Amino acid sequence: MDKGYTGKILNVNLSTGDISEESIPDGVYERFLAGMGLGAYILHRDIPANADPLGPENILGFVAGILTGTGSLFTGRWTVVGKSPLTGGWGDANCGGMLAPAIKRCGYDGIFIKGCSDTPVYLEIKNGKAAIHAADDLWGKDAVETEVILTERCRKKKIPRVACIGPAGENRSLISGICTDKGRIAARSGLGAVMGAKKLKALVFTGTRKITPQDREEMHRLSRKCNRWASLQIPFVSGSMMGKIGALMRMLPTQMAMDGMLFKIMLGKWGTTSMNQMSVEMGDSPIKNWKGTNKDFDANRSRTVDPDIFRQCEIVKYHCYSCPIGCGGICATSGKFSETHKPEYETVLALGGLCLNEDADSIFYLNELLNRAGMDSISAGGTVAFAIECFEKGLITKDDTDGLELSWGNTDAIVALIEKMIRRDGIGDLLADGSKAAARKIGKGAQHYAIHAGGQELPMHDGRCDPGYVVHYAAEPSPGKHTVGAQMYYEMYRLWKKIKSLPKPDMVYFKGRKYVADEAKAISSAACSKYMNVLNGTGTCIFGAFLGADRLPLFDWINAATGWKKTPEEYLAIGDAVQTLRQSFNIKHGIDPRQNIPGPRVTGQPALSTGANKGRSVDLETMIRDYWQQFGWDPSNGHPRPDILPLTVDSPTDRTQV
Amino acid sequence: MNKENRPIPAFIRKKCMACKICVDDCPVSCIGVEASGTAKDPHGYPFLEDEAQCIHCGQCAENCPVAAIQMAAA
Ligand code: SF4
Ligand code: SF4
Ligand code: SF4
């Protein structure tokens, strides 16, 4: 292995107990990279069209990026892929921690698991070997407990790394994810439920193999250069000033193109919580289940989520593998848990402003509770906000909620409801599969209050403030995710610095321009998606990408790690192919891409009459059509044209039992 | 193993990114991460947690991208 990747995957069948190793031709990496691209290739090839996401035919893949472990920076993200039980189509979620290099140290770029076990099991993977063990004693334990036990049980000399589900995944909650490093979670797409359905409690990686890039010296030279940008940290304003900056941004008629260095400095100081009040004030953060405004969660109410509050209880900063920034943190908390990973912006606002909950202690508690249970905090918050609105409208009453008074900002009821969702207890059972599934059961028009794309609850970024977000929520192969593109992301990616044909945004522009559907926006949105596929193929964190393509030497790192001599344009073409491959997966599995378009509230139809997003609506239809066209897909329905479908039907090659 | 005069890693704090590449690289996991930071510098830096386990292989130093580890006599 001297190309950064191992050239091998492990296929495990939990129904039969078969475990086999498969060699992957170099050409596959050159077409789709490793990480999510490799995952898309295998899943498109091997999951039959009508496979039940919770049945034995679905395949759950744990993949590491082509750059992970090669001396590059920001490349410690691993990805889990599978057919999503939440959306019915392509599912992926990524996560940091220390797991990604551990996958490759076992000798594999990915572990692909099909079949279902009858009894709880865990999978132990070593250097080129794997074994299935009974996990009856672990079933029912939370993710932190499970990880502690398995780390001790499987340790030889090197510390093993663990990915596992908590009770939410065991209970097949469709909004559950997969955890590592005591509370990091690959939360989206409901893939924890797939693992639960397979009765697979955990994977333990105990490999010790070296990961060798083609040119380590060049890798290090590039990393040192990148670190000069990544380590630049200047003194910055106080937390409470951030909200005021957001308010100022709201008032101005113009906006400046965002330079990601500013965001990096915010991340370095506070992590993603830097955005808390600022996002509320500028209209980026949806409030009160997307029907409220910043006025409903004004500076006085949001003061409890001032970024400095999170910083003050941070014991130490937390870095994912190979990350020089360390946006995470370990926080001391009071109450049932003494520590928790610093809650992310998404978590804080989904459990805060979206439900009008002002109680920061409850957010710390729920953060740890959800991480241990393995439940997605975005979907959990979105589903609670949905339930509160149903209660407000009288669609559900105290008789349905086991006596809970589900009113806006009722912290005790919100906490009790989430505890019930994790246990699937009473009303919690109804809500444990997210808002779309719950709305279907409640009926009576409840679907109007379920804010999702294709079944996945929307993140805490409002398309009425930046329309780029909602294009990606609606039109991506995996809908409802904020970690791909937005107009602001395009500004921060600075791809035009590397690819001259891409449009360069104006430094300053009138805000009204954001809502005009034009070709430059379609090209920029598509470029975000393609770039993200390259980032996910290499295992790179989006926050590294925010430094800008001229400061994060992604393409040069890939060339130095693999020995390839590809141009940035060629890498973006790979990202394009992966996008079509994922969309083809959806078409194969009967998804109509238009079914993922969220309801009218999200695009401002009708527009809000007050607050930061007053009078704003998004011409989503036109933007989606233009966006799909950029990939050569049918703009009317998002179907890739038959002549551009990537050839992915190669039959498996070279399998050996291990 | 006779450990006398065998080199062990010395971490150069000023250069270190706290990226944990060395933590992952060590084949015997004898490099730990500081459990708390200071107000001025809140990052958790690597340190030789279990010197007795070190096999003096130098992998940590070889793979640190910013040369923040020097192998030096114990
Ligand atoms: S920036 Fe944050 S999320 Fe990204 S790799 Fe670093 S610590 Fe992890
Ligand atoms: S690899 Fe180098 S920079 Fe990274 S934590 Fe170790 S000593 Fe510090
Ligand atoms: S020299 Fe080898 S064994 Fe010792 S700390 Fe470094 S990597 Fe670990």
Coordinates of C-alpha atoms in Angstrom, one line a residue, chain A residues 28-372:
Chain A
V28 CA -12.5 2.4 -9.1
Y29 CA -10.5 4.8 -6.9
E30 CA -9.6 6.8 -10.0
R31 CA -13.3 7.1 -10.9
F32 CA -14.9 7.6 -7.5
L33 CA -12.1 8.0 -4.9
A34 CA -12.4 6.1 -1.6
G35 CA -14.7 7.1 1.3
M36 CA -18.3 7.9 0.2
G37 CA -17.4 7.4 -3.5
L38 CA -16.2 3.8 -2.9
G39 CA -19.3 3.3 -0.8
A40 CA -21.6 4.5 -3.5
Y41 CA -19.9 2.2 -6.0
I42 CA -20.4 -0.9 -3.8
L43 CA -23.9 -0.1 -2.7
H44 CA -25.1 0.7 -6.1
R45 CA -23.6 -2.6 -7.3
D46 CA -24.7 -4.8 -4.5
I47 CA -28.0 -3.7 -3.0
P48 CA -31.0 -5.0 -5.0
A49 CA -33.6 -2.6 -6.1
N50 CA -36.4 -3.5 -3.7
A51 CA -34.3 -4.1 -0.7
D52 CA -35.9 -3.3 2.6
P53 CA -33.6 -0.7 4.4
L54 CA -34.2 -2.7 7.6
G55 CA -33.9 -6.1 6.0
P56 CA -31.0 -8.4 5.3
E57 CA -30.4 -7.1 1.7
N58 CA -29.4 -3.6 2.8
I59 CA -25.7 -3.1 3.1
L60 CA -24.2 -0.8 5.7
G61 CA -20.7 0.4 4.8
F62 CA -18.1 2.0 7.0
V63 CA -15.6 3.8 4.8
A64 CA -12.4 5.8 5.3
G65 CA -11.2 8.5 2.9
I66 CA -8.3 8.2 0.5
L67 CA -6.3 10.9 2.4
T68 CA -6.9 9.5 5.9
G69 CA -3.7 8.7 7.6
T70 CA -1.4 10.0 4.8
G71 CA 0.0 13.0 6.7
S72 CA -2.7 15.4 5.4
L73 CA -4.7 17.6 7.7
F74 CA -8.5 17.6 8.5
T75 CA -8.8 14.1 7.0
G76 CA -10.1 12.1 9.9
R77 CA -13.8 11.9 8.9
W78 CA -15.2 8.4 8.4
T79 CA -18.5 7.9 6.6
V80 CA -21.2 5.4 7.0
V81 CA -23.4 4.6 4.0
G82 CA -26.5 2.6 3.4
K83 CA -30.0 2.6 2.0
S84 CA -31.7 5.1 4.4
P85 CA -34.8 3.9 6.2
L86 CA -35.6 7.5 6.9
T87 CA -35.7 8.7 3.3
G88 CA -35.9 5.4 1.4
G89 CA -33.0 6.3 -0.8
W90 CA -29.2 6.9 -0.6
G91 CA -28.1 7.5 2.9
D92 CA -24.8 8.8 4.3
A93 CA -23.5 10.4 7.4
N94 CA -20.0 11.3 8.5
C95 CA -18.3 11.7 11.8
G96 CA -14.9 12.6 13.2
G97 CA -13.0 11.2 16.2
M98 CA -10.2 8.6 15.8
L99 CA -12.0 5.9 13.9
A100 CA -11.2 6.7 10.3
P101 CA -7.5 5.8 10.3
A102 CA -8.3 2.7 12.4
I103 CA -10.4 1.3 9.5
K104 CA -7.4 1.6 7.2
R105 CA -5.0 0.2 9.8
C106 CA -7.1 -3.0 9.6
G107 CA -6.1 -3.2 5.9
Y108 CA -9.4 -2.0 4.4
D109 CA -10.8 1.1 2.8
G110 CA -14.2 0.0 3.9
I111 CA -16.2 -2.7 5.8
F112 CA -19.5 -3.6 4.1
I113 CA -22.1 -5.5 6.1
K114 CA -25.1 -7.3 4.8
G115 CA -27.5 -9.8 6.3
C116 CA -29.1 -9.7 9.7
S117 CA -28.0 -11.6 12.8
D118 CA -30.7 -13.4 14.9
T119 CA -28.9 -12.4 18.2
P120 CA -26.9 -9.3 19.1
V121 CA -23.3 -9.4 17.9
Y122 CA -20.3 -7.2 17.4
L123 CA -17.7 -7.4 14.8
E124 CA -14.0 -7.3 15.6
I125 CA -11.7 -6.4 12.7
K126 CA -7.9 -7.0 12.9
N127 CA -5.1 -6.9 10.4
G128 CA -6.8 -8.6 7.4
K129 CA -9.1 -10.7 9.6
A130 CA -12.4 -10.3 11.3
A131 CA -14.6 -12.3 13.7
I132 CA -18.2 -12.0 14.8
H133 CA -18.8 -12.2 18.6
A134 CA -21.9 -12.4 20.8
A135 CA -23.0 -9.0 22.2
D136 CA -26.0 -10.1 24.4
D137 CA -24.2 -8.5 27.4
L138 CA -23.9 -5.2 25.5
W139 CA -27.4 -4.9 24.1
G140 CA -29.3 -2.2 26.0
K141 CA -26.1 -0.3 27.0
D142 CA -25.6 3.2 25.9
A143 CA -22.9 4.2 23.4
V144 CA -20.3 5.4 26.0
E145 CA -20.7 2.3 28.2
T146 CA -20.4 0.0 25.1
E147 CA -17.3 1.8 23.9
V148 CA -15.6 1.6 27.3
I149 CA -16.3 -2.1 27.7
L150 CA -15.2 -3.1 24.2
T151 CA -12.1 -0.9 24.2
E152 CA -10.9 -2.7 27.4
R153 CA -12.0 -6.2 26.1
C154 CA -10.3 -6.0 22.7
R155 CA -7.2 -4.1 23.6
K156 CA -3.9 -5.8 23.0
K157 CA -1.3 -3.1 22.9
K158 CA -2.8 -0.5 20.6
I159 CA -6.1 1.1 21.7
P160 CA -8.9 -0.2 19.6
R161 CA -11.4 2.2 18.1
V162 CA -15.2 1.5 18.3
A163 CA -18.3 2.5 16.3
C164 CA -21.5 1.5 18.0
I165 CA -25.2 2.1 18.4
G166 CA -27.1 3.0 21.6
P167 CA -30.6 2.2 22.6
A168 CA -32.1 4.4 19.8
G169 CA -30.4 2.3 17.1
E170 CA -31.4 -0.9 18.9
N171 CA -35.0 0.3 18.9
R172 CA -34.7 1.0 15.2
S173 CA -35.6 4.6 15.6
L174 CA -35.4 6.0 12.1
I175 CA -33.6 9.1 13.4
S176 CA -30.8 7.2 15.1
G177 CA -27.1 7.2 14.2
I178 CA -23.8 5.5 14.9
C179 CA -21.4 6.8 17.6
T180 CA -17.7 6.8 18.3
D181 CA -15.3 8.5 20.7
K182 CA -17.8 8.8 23.5
G183 CA -20.3 11.0 21.9
R184 CA -19.3 11.9 18.3
I185 CA -22.1 10.6 16.1
A186 CA -22.7 9.9 12.4
A187 CA -26.2 11.0 13.0
R188 CA -28.0 11.6 9.8
S189 CA -30.0 9.4 7.4
G190 CA -31.2 7.0 10.1
L191 CA -28.4 4.5 9.6
G192 CA -28.3 3.6 13.3
A193 CA -31.6 1.8 12.7
V194 CA -30.0 -0.2 9.9
M195 CA -27.3 -1.3 12.3
G196 CA -30.0 -2.1 15.0
A197 CA -32.0 -4.1 12.5
K198 CA -28.8 -6.1 11.7
K199 CA -28.5 -6.7 15.5
L200 CA -25.0 -5.4 15.1
K201 CA -24.1 -3.5 18.3
A202 CA -20.6 -2.5 17.4
L203 CA -17.5 -2.7 15.2
V204 CA -14.2 -2.8 16.9
F205 CA -11.1 -1.9 14.9
T206 CA -7.8 -3.3 16.3
G207 CA -5.5 -3.0 13.3
T208 CA -1.9 -1.9 13.5
R209 CA -0.9 -1.6 9.8
K210 CA 0.9 1.4 8.4
I211 CA -0.8 3.8 6.1
T212 CA 1.7 4.8 3.4
P213 CA 1.3 7.7 1.0
Q214 CA 3.3 7.7 -2.2
D215 CA 5.3 10.8 -1.2
R216 CA 5.2 11.5 2.5
E217 CA 7.7 14.4 2.3
E218 CA 5.5 16.2 -0.1
M219 CA 2.4 15.5 2.1
H220 CA 4.2 17.0 5.1
R221 CA 5.3 20.0 3.0
L222 CA 1.8 20.7 2.0
S223 CA 0.5 20.2 5.5
R224 CA 2.9 22.6 7.0
K225 CA 1.8 25.2 4.5
C226 CA -1.8 24.6 5.2
N227 CA -1.2 24.7 9.0
R228 CA 0.1 28.3 8.6
W229 CA -3.5 29.2 7.8
A230 CA -5.1 26.8 10.1
S231 CA -3.1 27.9 13.2
L232 CA -3.7 31.6 12.6
Q233 CA -5.7 32.7 15.6
I234 CA -6.1 36.3 16.5
P235 CA -7.9 37.8 19.5
F236 CA -11.6 38.1 18.7
V237 CA -14.7 39.8 20.1
S238 CA -16.6 38.4 23.1
G239 CA -19.4 35.9 22.8
S240 CA -22.2 38.4 23.4
M241 CA -20.8 40.6 20.6
M242 CA -21.5 37.8 18.1
G243 CA -25.2 38.3 18.5
K244 CA -24.8 42.0 17.9
I245 CA -22.8 41.4 14.8
G246 CA -25.6 39.2 13.6
A247 CA -28.1 42.0 14.3
L248 CA -26.0 44.4 12.3
M249 CA -25.8 42.0 9.4
R250 CA -29.6 41.7 9.5
M251 CA -30.0 45.5 9.2
L252 CA -27.6 46.1 6.4
P253 CA -29.1 46.0 2.9
T254 CA -25.8 44.6 1.6
Q255 CA -23.7 41.6 2.4
M256 CA -20.0 40.8 2.1
A257 CA -18.7 37.6 0.5
M258 CA -17.7 35.5 3.5
D259 CA -14.0 34.6 3.9
G260 CA -13.7 31.3 5.7
M261 CA -10.7 32.5 7.7
L262 CA -13.1 34.5 9.8
F263 CA -15.2 31.4 10.4
K264 CA -12.0 29.4 11.2
I265 CA -11.1 32.0 13.9
M266 CA -14.6 31.7 15.3
L267 CA -14.3 27.9 15.3
G268 CA -10.9 28.0 16.9
K269 CA -12.3 30.1 19.8
W270 CA -15.8 28.7 20.4
G271 CA -16.4 25.8 17.9
T272 CA -19.7 25.9 16.0
T273 CA -21.5 27.4 19.0
S274 CA -19.9 30.7 17.9
M275 CA -22.9 30.8 15.5
N276 CA -25.6 30.5 18.2
Q277 CA -26.9 34.0 18.7
M278 CA -25.5 35.4 15.5
S279 CA -27.5 33.0 13.4
V280 CA -30.7 33.7 15.3
E281 CA -30.2 37.5 14.8
M282 CA -29.4 37.4 11.1
G283 CA -32.2 35.0 10.3
D284 CA -30.1 32.0 9.5
S285 CA -31.5 29.9 12.4
P286 CA -35.1 28.8 12.0
I287 CA -37.2 29.5 15.1
K288 CA -40.4 28.0 16.5
N289 CA -40.6 25.1 13.9
W290 CA -39.8 27.5 11.1
K291 CA -42.8 29.7 11.6
G292 CA -41.3 32.1 14.1
T293 CA -38.6 34.8 13.7
N294 CA -35.6 36.2 15.5
K295 CA -38.1 38.3 17.5
D296 CA -39.5 35.2 19.1
F297 CA -36.1 34.2 20.3
D298 CA -34.6 37.7 20.8
A299 CA -31.2 38.5 22.4
N300 CA -32.7 38.4 25.9
R301 CA -34.1 34.9 25.4
S302 CA -31.0 33.6 23.5
R303 CA -28.6 35.0 26.0
T304 CA -28.5 31.6 27.7
V305 CA -26.8 30.2 24.5
D306 CA -24.1 32.9 24.4
P307 CA -21.0 31.2 23.0
D308 CA -19.0 32.2 26.0
I309 CA -21.2 30.0 28.2
F310 CA -20.1 27.0 26.3
R311 CA -16.5 28.1 26.3
Q312 CA -16.5 28.7 30.0
C313 CA -17.3 25.1 30.9
E314 CA -14.8 23.6 28.3
I315 CA -12.2 21.6 30.1
V316 CA -10.1 21.0 27.0
K317 CA -10.6 21.4 23.3
Y318 CA -11.3 18.3 21.3
H319 CA -9.6 17.6 18.0
C320 CA -10.7 14.9 15.5
Y321 CA -7.8 12.9 14.1
S322 CA -5.4 15.0 12.1
C323 CA -7.2 18.3 12.8
P324 CA -5.2 21.4 13.6
I325 CA -8.2 23.5 14.6
G326 CA -10.0 21.4 17.3
C327 CA -13.5 22.9 17.1
G328 CA -14.8 20.4 19.6
G329 CA -14.5 20.5 23.3
I330 CA -15.1 18.4 26.4
C331 CA -17.4 20.3 28.8
A332 CA -18.0 19.9 32.5
T333 CA -21.7 19.7 33.3
S334 CA -23.7 19.4 36.4
G335 CA -26.6 17.0 36.9
K336 CA -26.7 13.3 35.8
F337 CA -23.6 13.5 33.6
S338 CA -20.4 15.1 34.6
E339 CA -19.1 15.6 31.1
T340 CA -20.3 16.0 27.6
H341 CA -18.8 16.8 24.2
K342 CA -19.4 20.5 23.7
P343 CA -22.9 20.7 22.1
E344 CA -22.8 21.8 18.4
Y345 CA -24.6 24.8 17.0
E346 CA -27.1 22.4 15.3
T347 CA -27.9 20.7 18.6
V348 CA -28.2 24.0 20.6
L349 CA -30.6 25.6 18.1
A350 CA -32.6 22.4 17.3
L351 CA -33.3 21.9 21.1
G352 CA -33.3 25.7 21.7
G353 CA -34.7 28.2 19.3
L354 CA -36.6 25.7 17.2
C355 CA -38.6 24.8 20.3
L356 CA -38.2 28.2 22.0
N357 CA -36.3 26.5 24.8
E358 CA -34.1 28.9 26.8
D359 CA -32.7 26.5 29.3
A360 CA -29.0 25.9 28.5
D361 CA -28.7 23.2 31.2
S362 CA -31.3 21.1 29.5
I363 CA -29.4 21.4 26.2
F364 CA -26.2 20.1 27.8
Y365 CA -28.2 17.2 29.4
L366 CA -30.0 16.3 26.2
N367 CA -26.8 16.6 24.2
E368 CA -25.2 13.9 26.3
L369 CA -28.4 11.9 26.5
L370 CA -28.9 11.9 22.7
N371 CA -25.2 11.1 22.0
R372 CA -25.3 8.1 24.4

